[in-house]
Amino acid sequence: MQKVSVLLFLAWVCFLFYAGIALFTSGFLLMRLELTNHSSCQEPPGSGPLPHGHRGEPGACWMTARFSRVVLVLIDALRFDFALPKSPHMPGAPPVSVPFLGKLGSLNRILESQPHHARLYRSQVDPPTTTMQRLKALTTGSLPTFIDAGSNFASHAIVEDNLIKQLTSAGRRVVFMGDDTWKDLFPAAFSQAFFFPSFNVRDLHTVDNGILEHLYPTVDSGEWDVLIAHFLGVDHCGHKHGPHHPEMAKKLSQMDQVIQGLVERLENDTLLVVAGDHGMTMNGDHGGDSELEVSAALFLYSPTALFSSAPPEEPEVVPQVSLVPTLALLLGLPIPFGNVGEVMVEVFSGSEDSQFHSSALAQASALHLNAQQVSRFLHTYSTATQDLQIKELQRLQSLFSKASADYQRLLQSPQRAEAALQAVIAELQQFLRGARAMCIESWARFSLVRMAGGATLLATACFLCLLASQWATSPGFPFRSLFLIPVLSGLAGAMLYAGLLATTGLKLDPVVLGAVAAMGSLLPCLWKAWAGWGAGRHLADLLPIPGPVLLFLLIRLAAFFSDSFVVAEARATPFLLGSLILLLLAQLHWEGQLLPPRLLAVPRLGSSTPPSAPRHNGAHILGLGVGLLLCTRLAGLFHRCPEETPACRSSPWLSPLASMVGGRAKNLWYGACVGALVALLAFVRLWLHRYGNLKSPEPPVLFVRWGLPLMALATAAYWALASGADEAPPRLRALVAGASVMLPRAVAGLAASGLMLLLWRPVTVLVKAGMGTPRTRTILTPFSGPPTSQADLDYVVPQIYRHMQEVFQGRLAKTKSQGPPTVTAYQLGSVYSAAMVTALTLLAFPLLLLHAERISLVFLLLFLQSFLLLHLLAAGMPITTPGPFIVPWQAVSAWALLATHTFYSTGHQPVFPAIHWHAAFVGFPEGHGSFTWLPALLVGANTFASHLLFAVGCPLLLLWPFLCESQRPRKRRQPPGNEAETRVRPEEEEEPLKEMRLQDAPHHFNAALLQLGLKYLFVLGTQILACALAASILRRHLMVWKVFAPKFIFEAVGFIVSSVGLLLGIALVMRVDSAVSSWFRQLVLAQQR
């Protein structure tokens, strides 16, 4: 089997998984239809007269405007409890010692001194709680779908009807200042705008100070009708320090001064709205649907009386989208066409002197306009698409018809009883709330056909991996029937499908096209498997996985169907990993590997041959197991608690050093982080030195000697600057800022240069020329000239390597100096693994920079765990010469489980609020401009670093047993005709070939790489299949969008990253193999000259 064939086959299998993931995702995460209809004053929302006959009056549209101006202060991530007083009287209130309490004192002073002028609400936010989706909701009144969360990296112009469009259509002057996300959402919509970059979460002051520079002069100028100020300091402070840091108290105090200054400048016709777009978790993150994330503050104030009654003892809870219809009617504007929010009826009740009947009638009028608009939207939307539930829609329309008829009767006899008026208000509110609930449920509908097709593709791809992994090591691997014919069949199916669509004029869906190609290519493989069954194969042959390992896999996959186990996976994974380690130790004990030599020397009853000695000392193996369990336990200390476990406390070591207050503790932790960095570098260098791979003058080795220390030095310097940037003197801040940009880029550039050098010259061995024995003793070949075939090369490579070892050990010291030149190569036995370890180290440094400083301890544990696990697995993997070479299933399962464990140990969770957004600014503190792919790439590299490292290092599972090979008695095959010259004493020990055994059997080597890749893809594929099935079966579960959907998305992206890393790792091994073969060819040619 050729090297290219292996890569092509694995790439095709990855494509099958990608097609299944894409098809399932297109049916599971649907986007709702966005209507482009717009409301207008000339077109009332329904039949019947407008309230109080205001059509045609100045400033009137659907309802007379109560305010001519609005100041909207949007404080990003203003959680509701941030607005509470320092000593709240509400039950279950936070403790008084919390730093953020009482910092917005102006709100509480206004509520106490002017109770009819102000209100504080708890704004209930719809998930996802990301800024762009919240801005859509605050301007359109619509509900974003789950998949919209991914577009928070790249904002696009809103096409739906919204408040900004209604304001500009009415000729109102809208002035904006703050978050530049608004520039993309509402291009060219503002009469005046001051935009500031928003994505740098480490910058607490640039946006806020920029707003304050223009805010008060703009207010005093009077050249505006609506003024919007979007502050970001509170949100960025939460991301950088968390809500309980003293910096949060400073930021909230600054916002309090802003509110107080605006209140003093407001005129009687102006309404002040202070709102948070979402909340934040205890760690300062957001994006999910926990109580702290969906609870935001909303404050309304007017210099004139706005409410007829005093505020309630406990603030009222209102949906966030309710602000949209409320502001529209208060400003005399049409409600946006797609709004599903309900007006806040309390603001339409009039002043404190208003009578109850007139107040209730005004509330009913606002509700009726709101209900007419929502009914019109539901009718238009149901006509355009079939998303809405028909029965529920009919029920709501009947309810609206009854409420509307009752309202019309009230207008005809306005002096009717107050009870009838309250009944109409209740009916209208019931309709509006029912319509919103129906939209929330209906926009989570799924395409069951696509979901079933995607799951089927995933299951079939897993089945193919299982079959092909068995056939890979067979002498005649059916490459043609398992790859060439299926690929041609898939291409033919895709072309046929595209032709049918072109003939019928239907739109081509790339996802479906890819699925058709994948399914078409799978059909020949399934036919091949069916033919194999018909040849007499048993069903048991399809399950080559050992029983205990299969049980572990089933337990892990079954856990994906329980939300509790998914939430607790960070704790369950170390338990499974530790259990698997104990199983490996038990298996080694059962095989006699842990018994002392004396017991092994005693022959078993009925056996005439003594047992073979173990390859490793029993105490050594037990030490490996204990060390691996200890490292697993230590890595578990770096954990992040999910939102669903409030009793759990996240590790404080996950936060950056900049968030620490004490200088002494910060310095000690910095020293520990630098120590871990130095230990990691020394560990890798010592390993390379032990196997002789640091003696070569090749460019990659020189880079390891000098480039890696430079990368470590730059990393340590960057940590020092990042942890103390706020404490730098003003005159040095420009220098610190410049260094913070250049150092991470230098580390990334050095890593890229090292990888390129490694690909260019991957053979890291020391070659020396000397005088050796005559040519006939050096190389014995049955041909003349250079080797012309793989068989010739396979014949001479072992002889060359044997001779190199003899020269290196000094066993040719007695040869004549007049002999021809010979060559000595130091430690060719580790040529493959040395390149892999070097590549992994080069990858680890830039990935480490994307994490917090103290995660360097986890990376050190990661390398220690990997080396310990590789040694433990190598102890139980026999080397069969000349082949086939097989990596057992327990080794692949343990490797994949260790990758998952490292994912959680680096502070990650499969939920959006736990994403480390700060990674997007490592090396780019000022943002990325219009390049939205770069921050997404950096955040993705931070999140899936463990997946990438373990996938690239997966070939080490095959290489490590050969690397651990020890000396044994030599039994050399004698070439014909040279028996006397090459005869060696049987008791002489033979130098181990180690990884050169793979060169002896290239066919078995390539087959082993293919089998290893298929096994790893099978383990990862079963995980994504289990997540897809769990999301399908539990799609109506209460926790589907909170637990199962994010888990599927993270597993899908993790599979893609892992599969790409696996292909890169196998390609690197094949590049080294090609370089070694080329080196041997040149050596043979030089010797024969």
Short mmCIF file of C-alpha atoms in Angstrom, two decimals, residues 382-717:
data_model
loop_
_atom_site.label_atom_id
_atom_site.label_comp_id
_atom_site.label_asym_id
_atom_site.label_seq_id
_atom_site.Cartn_x
_atom_site.Cartn_y
_atom_site.Cartn_z
CA SER A 382 -47.69 31.62 8.30
CA THR A 383 -48.45 32.41 4.66
CA ALA A 384 -44.76 32.58 3.75
CA THR A 385 -43.64 29.45 5.63
CA GLN A 386 -45.06 26.49 7.50
CA ASP A 387 -43.02 26.96 10.68
CA LEU A 388 -45.91 27.93 12.95
CA GLN A 389 -48.15 25.33 14.56
CA ILE A 390 -51.52 25.42 12.77
CA LYS A 391 -53.75 24.43 15.70
CA GLU A 392 -52.15 26.86 18.10
CA LEU A 393 -52.28 29.59 15.47
CA GLN A 394 -56.01 29.02 14.96
CA ARG A 395 -56.61 29.13 18.71
CA LEU A 396 -54.73 32.40 19.04
CA GLN A 397 -56.58 33.95 16.12
CA SER A 398 -59.90 33.02 17.74
CA LEU A 399 -58.74 34.57 21.00
CA PHE A 400 -57.67 37.75 19.23
CA SER A 401 -60.97 37.99 17.33
CA LYS A 402 -62.91 37.78 20.58
CA ALA A 403 -60.68 40.30 22.36
CA SER A 404 -60.85 42.67 19.40
CA ALA A 405 -64.65 42.46 19.26
CA ASP A 406 -64.88 43.16 22.99
CA TYR A 407 -62.57 46.15 22.58
CA GLN A 408 -64.71 47.59 19.76
CA ARG A 409 -67.81 47.30 21.95
CA LEU A 410 -65.98 49.17 24.70
CA LEU A 411 -65.20 52.02 22.31
CA GLN A 412 -68.84 52.27 21.32
CA SER A 413 -69.96 52.48 24.98
CA PRO A 414 -66.98 53.86 26.90
CA GLN A 415 -68.91 54.07 30.18
CA ARG A 416 -69.24 50.30 30.54
CA ALA A 417 -68.17 48.56 33.73
CA GLU A 418 -64.52 48.52 34.74
CA ALA A 419 -64.65 44.72 35.01
CA ALA A 420 -65.32 44.44 31.26
CA LEU A 421 -62.39 46.73 30.59
CA GLN A 422 -60.07 44.63 32.73
CA ALA A 423 -61.32 41.50 30.98
CA VAL A 424 -60.40 42.96 27.57
CA ILE A 425 -56.92 43.86 28.84
CA ALA A 426 -56.47 40.32 30.17
CA GLU A 427 -57.60 38.78 26.87
CA LEU A 428 -55.22 40.94 24.83
CA GLN A 429 -52.31 40.12 27.15
CA GLN A 430 -53.17 36.43 26.94
CA PHE A 431 -53.07 36.60 23.16
CA LEU A 432 -49.74 38.46 23.06
CA ARG A 433 -48.08 36.13 25.54
CA GLY A 434 -49.46 33.06 23.78
CA ALA A 435 -48.20 34.32 20.42
CA ARG A 436 -44.71 34.86 21.82
CA ALA A 437 -44.68 31.41 23.43
CA MET A 438 -45.81 29.81 20.16
CA CYS A 439 -43.05 31.55 18.22
CA ILE A 440 -40.44 30.43 20.74
CA GLU A 441 -41.57 26.82 20.40
CA SER A 442 -42.22 26.85 16.66
CA TRP A 443 -38.86 28.35 15.72
CA ALA A 444 -37.22 25.36 17.36
CA ARG A 445 -38.81 22.93 14.88
CA PHE A 446 -36.58 20.46 13.15
CA SER A 447 -36.21 18.77 9.78
CA LEU A 448 -36.47 15.14 10.84
CA VAL A 449 -35.57 13.87 7.39
CA ARG A 450 -32.24 15.69 7.36
CA MET A 451 -31.51 14.73 10.94
CA ALA A 452 -32.18 11.07 10.20
CA GLY A 453 -30.08 11.24 7.03
CA GLY A 454 -27.17 12.86 8.87
CA ALA A 455 -27.28 10.31 11.69
CA THR A 456 -27.40 7.49 9.13
CA LEU A 457 -24.35 8.86 7.34
CA LEU A 458 -22.46 9.11 10.64
CA ALA A 459 -23.40 5.57 11.64
CA THR A 460 -22.41 4.18 8.22
CA ALA A 461 -19.07 6.01 8.35
CA CYS A 462 -18.37 4.49 11.78
CA PHE A 463 -19.25 1.05 10.41
CA LEU A 464 -16.88 1.60 7.49
CA CYS A 465 -14.06 2.56 9.88
CA LEU A 466 -14.64 -0.62 11.85
CA LEU A 467 -14.57 -2.82 8.74
CA ALA A 468 -11.65 -1.12 7.03
CA SER A 469 -9.56 -1.20 10.21
CA GLN A 470 -9.82 -5.00 10.13
CA TRP A 471 -9.03 -5.24 6.42
CA ALA A 472 -6.14 -2.74 6.57
CA THR A 473 -3.57 -5.25 7.86
CA SER A 474 -4.64 -8.05 5.53
CA PRO A 475 -2.15 -8.99 2.78
CA GLY A 476 -4.44 -7.90 -0.03
CA PHE A 477 -6.19 -4.75 1.17
CA PRO A 478 -9.03 -4.09 -1.33
CA PHE A 479 -8.01 -0.48 -1.98
CA ARG A 480 -9.71 -0.37 -5.35
CA SER A 481 -13.08 -1.68 -4.16
CA LEU A 482 -12.96 0.37 -0.94
CA PHE A 483 -11.77 3.69 -2.36
CA LEU A 484 -11.51 4.13 -6.11
CA ILE A 485 -14.87 2.61 -7.03
CA PRO A 486 -16.74 4.33 -4.13
CA VAL A 487 -15.26 7.74 -4.98
CA LEU A 488 -16.23 7.40 -8.62
CA SER A 489 -19.69 6.25 -7.57
CA GLY A 490 -20.09 9.23 -5.27
CA LEU A 491 -19.01 11.68 -7.97
CA ALA A 492 -21.44 10.11 -10.41
CA GLY A 493 -24.28 10.37 -7.89
CA ALA A 494 -23.50 14.01 -7.17
CA MET A 495 -23.37 14.88 -10.87
CA LEU A 496 -26.66 13.08 -11.48
CA TYR A 497 -28.32 14.93 -8.60
CA ALA A 498 -27.01 18.29 -9.80
CA GLY A 499 -28.23 17.53 -13.31
CA LEU A 500 -31.71 16.69 -12.08
CA LEU A 501 -31.89 19.95 -10.13
CA ALA A 502 -30.69 21.93 -13.14
CA THR A 503 -33.32 20.26 -15.31
CA THR A 504 -36.17 20.96 -12.89
CA GLY A 505 -34.95 24.46 -12.07
CA LEU A 506 -34.71 23.80 -8.33
CA LYS A 507 -32.11 25.48 -6.13
CA LEU A 508 -28.93 23.52 -5.47
CA ASP A 509 -28.24 22.91 -1.78
CA PRO A 510 -24.51 22.23 -1.22
CA VAL A 511 -25.23 20.32 2.00
CA VAL A 512 -27.59 17.91 0.27
CA LEU A 513 -25.20 17.62 -2.69
CA GLY A 514 -22.39 16.60 -0.34
CA ALA A 515 -24.67 14.11 1.41
CA VAL A 516 -25.68 12.55 -1.92
CA ALA A 517 -22.02 12.21 -2.91
CA ALA A 518 -21.17 10.63 0.46
CA MET A 519 -24.07 8.20 0.34
CA GLY A 520 -23.31 7.29 -3.27
CA SER A 521 -19.72 6.48 -2.36
CA LEU A 522 -20.80 4.37 0.61
CA LEU A 523 -23.06 2.05 -1.38
CA PRO A 524 -20.19 0.06 -2.99
CA CYS A 525 -18.57 -0.33 0.42
CA LEU A 526 -21.77 -1.65 1.92
CA TRP A 527 -22.06 -4.08 -0.99
CA LYS A 528 -18.49 -5.21 -0.34
CA ALA A 529 -19.31 -5.79 3.34
CA TRP A 530 -22.47 -7.71 2.41
CA ALA A 531 -20.46 -9.87 0.02
CA GLY A 532 -17.97 -10.54 2.80
CA TRP A 533 -20.77 -11.70 5.08
CA GLY A 534 -22.01 -13.95 2.32
CA ALA A 535 -18.57 -15.55 2.17
CA GLY A 536 -19.10 -16.99 5.63
CA ARG A 537 -17.87 -14.28 8.00
CA HIS A 538 -19.36 -14.26 11.47
CA LEU A 539 -20.97 -11.27 13.11
CA ALA A 540 -18.45 -11.49 15.94
CA ASP A 541 -15.72 -10.58 13.47
CA LEU A 542 -17.27 -7.14 13.12
CA LEU A 543 -16.61 -6.36 16.78
CA PRO A 544 -12.85 -6.75 17.21
CA ILE A 545 -12.90 -4.39 20.20
CA PRO A 546 -12.06 -6.23 23.44
CA GLY A 547 -14.97 -6.64 25.83
CA PRO A 548 -13.72 -4.34 28.64
CA VAL A 549 -12.80 -1.57 26.19
CA LEU A 550 -16.16 -1.95 24.44
CA LEU A 551 -17.87 -1.62 27.81
CA PHE A 552 -15.96 1.59 28.53
CA LEU A 553 -16.97 3.02 25.16
CA LEU A 554 -20.62 2.11 25.66
CA ILE A 555 -20.67 3.69 29.13
CA ARG A 556 -19.14 6.88 27.78
CA LEU A 557 -21.49 7.05 24.80
CA ALA A 558 -24.56 6.29 26.91
CA ALA A 559 -23.68 9.21 29.18
CA PHE A 560 -24.27 11.61 26.27
CA PHE A 561 -28.00 10.86 26.52
CA SER A 562 -28.26 12.30 30.03
CA ASP A 563 -28.06 16.01 30.66
CA SER A 564 -26.73 15.39 34.17
CA PHE A 565 -23.86 13.28 32.87
CA VAL A 566 -23.06 15.78 30.11
CA VAL A 567 -22.92 18.54 32.71
CA ALA A 568 -20.71 16.37 34.95
CA GLU A 569 -18.49 15.06 32.14
CA ALA A 570 -15.53 17.03 33.47
CA ARG A 571 -15.66 14.87 36.61
CA ALA A 572 -16.63 11.63 34.89
CA THR A 573 -13.78 11.71 32.36
CA PRO A 574 -10.93 11.44 34.94
CA PHE A 575 -12.81 8.56 36.55
CA LEU A 576 -13.09 6.70 33.24
CA LEU A 577 -9.47 7.46 32.40
CA GLY A 578 -8.28 6.21 35.78
CA SER A 579 -10.40 3.07 35.41
CA LEU A 580 -8.90 2.41 31.99
CA ILE A 581 -5.39 2.83 33.40
CA LEU A 582 -6.16 0.29 36.13
CA LEU A 583 -7.53 -2.04 33.46
CA LEU A 584 -4.26 -1.76 31.53
CA LEU A 585 -2.27 -2.57 34.68
CA ALA A 586 -4.53 -5.54 35.41
CA GLN A 587 -4.07 -6.79 31.86
CA LEU A 588 -0.28 -6.51 32.16
CA HIS A 589 -0.41 -8.42 35.43
CA TRP A 590 -2.53 -11.12 33.84
CA GLU A 591 0.01 -11.44 31.03
CA GLY A 592 2.83 -11.80 33.56
CA GLN A 593 4.46 -8.45 32.88
CA LEU A 594 4.31 -7.36 36.54
CA LEU A 595 5.68 -10.60 38.05
CA PRO A 596 9.26 -10.61 39.42
CA PRO A 597 11.89 -12.43 37.32
CA ARG A 598 12.15 -15.31 39.80
CA LEU A 599 8.52 -16.26 39.37
CA LEU A 600 8.86 -15.98 35.64
CA ALA A 601 11.79 -18.37 35.68
CA VAL A 602 9.63 -21.17 37.08
CA PRO A 603 8.09 -23.11 34.16
CA ARG A 604 4.35 -23.56 34.18
CA LEU A 605 2.84 -26.96 34.85
CA GLY A 606 2.79 -29.04 31.71
CA SER A 607 5.06 -26.65 29.80
CA SER A 608 8.51 -27.66 28.60
CA THR A 609 9.64 -24.20 27.55
CA PRO A 610 10.34 -21.43 30.01
CA PRO A 611 8.27 -18.28 29.66
CA SER A 612 9.75 -15.26 27.96
CA ALA A 613 11.01 -12.49 30.17
CA PRO A 614 8.99 -9.33 30.38
CA ARG A 615 10.12 -6.35 28.34
CA HIS A 616 9.86 -4.03 31.36
CA ASN A 617 10.44 -4.31 35.07
CA GLY A 618 7.25 -4.74 37.08
CA ALA A 619 8.08 -1.90 39.47
CA HIS A 620 8.75 0.33 36.48
CA ILE A 621 5.31 -0.40 35.03
CA LEU A 622 3.60 0.15 38.38
CA GLY A 623 5.44 3.45 38.71
CA LEU A 624 4.16 4.50 35.30
CA GLY A 625 0.58 3.70 36.31
CA VAL A 626 0.83 5.51 39.65
CA GLY A 627 2.46 8.54 38.03
CA LEU A 628 -0.22 8.67 35.36
CA LEU A 629 -3.00 8.52 37.96
CA LEU A 630 -1.29 11.26 39.97
CA CYS A 631 -0.95 13.53 36.92
CA THR A 632 -4.60 12.92 36.06
CA ARG A 633 -5.60 13.96 39.56
CA LEU A 634 -3.41 17.08 39.49
CA ALA A 635 -4.76 18.12 36.08
CA GLY A 636 -8.29 17.79 37.46
CA LEU A 637 -7.55 20.61 39.90
CA PHE A 638 -7.73 23.04 36.96
CA HIS A 639 -11.47 22.70 36.48
CA ARG A 640 -14.25 25.05 35.51
CA CYS A 641 -17.64 24.45 37.06
CA PRO A 642 -20.68 24.41 34.77
CA GLU A 643 -23.52 26.82 35.46
CA GLU A 644 -25.86 24.00 36.48
CA THR A 645 -23.78 23.19 39.59
CA PRO A 646 -23.93 26.35 41.74
CA ALA A 647 -22.43 24.50 44.72
CA CYS A 648 -19.25 23.83 42.70
CA ARG A 649 -16.40 26.31 42.82
CA SER A 650 -14.26 26.81 39.73
CA SER A 651 -10.52 26.70 40.12
CA PRO A 652 -9.11 30.18 40.75
CA TRP A 653 -6.01 29.18 38.78
CA LEU A 654 -7.85 29.52 35.48
CA SER A 655 -7.98 33.32 35.66
CA PRO A 656 -5.12 35.41 34.21
CA LEU A 657 -2.50 36.86 36.51
CA ALA A 658 -3.69 40.37 35.63
CA SER A 659 -6.89 39.73 37.63
CA MET A 660 -4.92 39.09 40.84
CA VAL A 661 -4.85 41.92 43.37
CA GLY A 662 -1.92 40.96 45.61
CA GLY A 663 1.49 41.73 44.14
CA ARG A 664 3.37 39.09 46.14
CA ALA A 665 1.00 36.29 45.16
CA LYS A 666 1.11 37.42 41.53
CA ASN A 667 4.92 37.28 41.53
CA LEU A 668 4.95 33.81 43.07
CA TRP A 669 2.48 32.51 40.48
CA TYR A 670 4.47 34.13 37.71
CA GLY A 671 7.56 32.33 38.92
CA ALA A 672 5.66 29.03 38.98
CA CYS A 673 4.42 29.58 35.42
CA VAL A 674 7.90 30.39 34.14
CA GLY A 675 9.20 27.35 36.02
CA ALA A 676 6.64 25.15 34.29
CA LEU A 677 7.68 26.64 30.95
CA VAL A 678 11.36 25.94 31.62
CA ALA A 679 10.55 22.43 32.87
CA LEU A 680 8.58 21.69 29.71
CA LEU A 681 11.44 22.89 27.51
CA ALA A 682 14.04 20.97 29.53
CA PHE A 683 11.89 17.84 29.49
CA VAL A 684 11.68 17.82 25.70
CA ARG A 685 15.37 18.64 25.23
CA LEU A 686 16.46 15.90 27.64
CA TRP A 687 14.30 13.39 25.82
CA LEU A 688 15.77 14.35 22.47
CA HIS A 689 19.27 14.28 23.95
CA ARG A 690 18.73 10.83 25.41
CA TYR A 691 17.94 9.39 22.00
CA GLY A 692 20.78 11.25 20.32
CA ASN A 693 18.64 13.61 18.27
CA LEU A 694 20.32 16.82 19.49
CA LYS A 695 23.72 15.97 17.98
CA SER A 696 22.79 16.54 14.37
CA PRO A 697 23.82 19.76 12.56
CA GLU A 698 20.56 19.71 10.59
CA PRO A 699 18.52 22.97 10.61
CA PRO A 700 15.61 21.54 12.67
CA VAL A 701 18.00 20.39 15.41
CA LEU A 702 19.70 23.77 15.50
CA PHE A 703 16.28 25.35 15.80
CA VAL A 704 15.42 23.08 18.73
CA ARG A 705 18.67 24.12 20.42
CA TRP A 706 18.26 27.86 19.97
CA GLY A 707 14.76 28.56 18.66
CA LEU A 708 12.83 26.84 21.46
CA PRO A 709 14.63 28.80 24.22
CA LEU A 710 13.86 32.01 22.34
CA MET A 711 10.19 31.03 22.15
CA ALA A 712 10.15 30.28 25.88
CA LEU A 713 11.84 33.60 26.64
CA ALA A 714 9.35 35.52 24.49
CA THR A 715 6.45 33.71 26.14
CA ALA A 716 7.71 34.54 29.64
CA ALA A 717 8.24 38.18 28.66
#
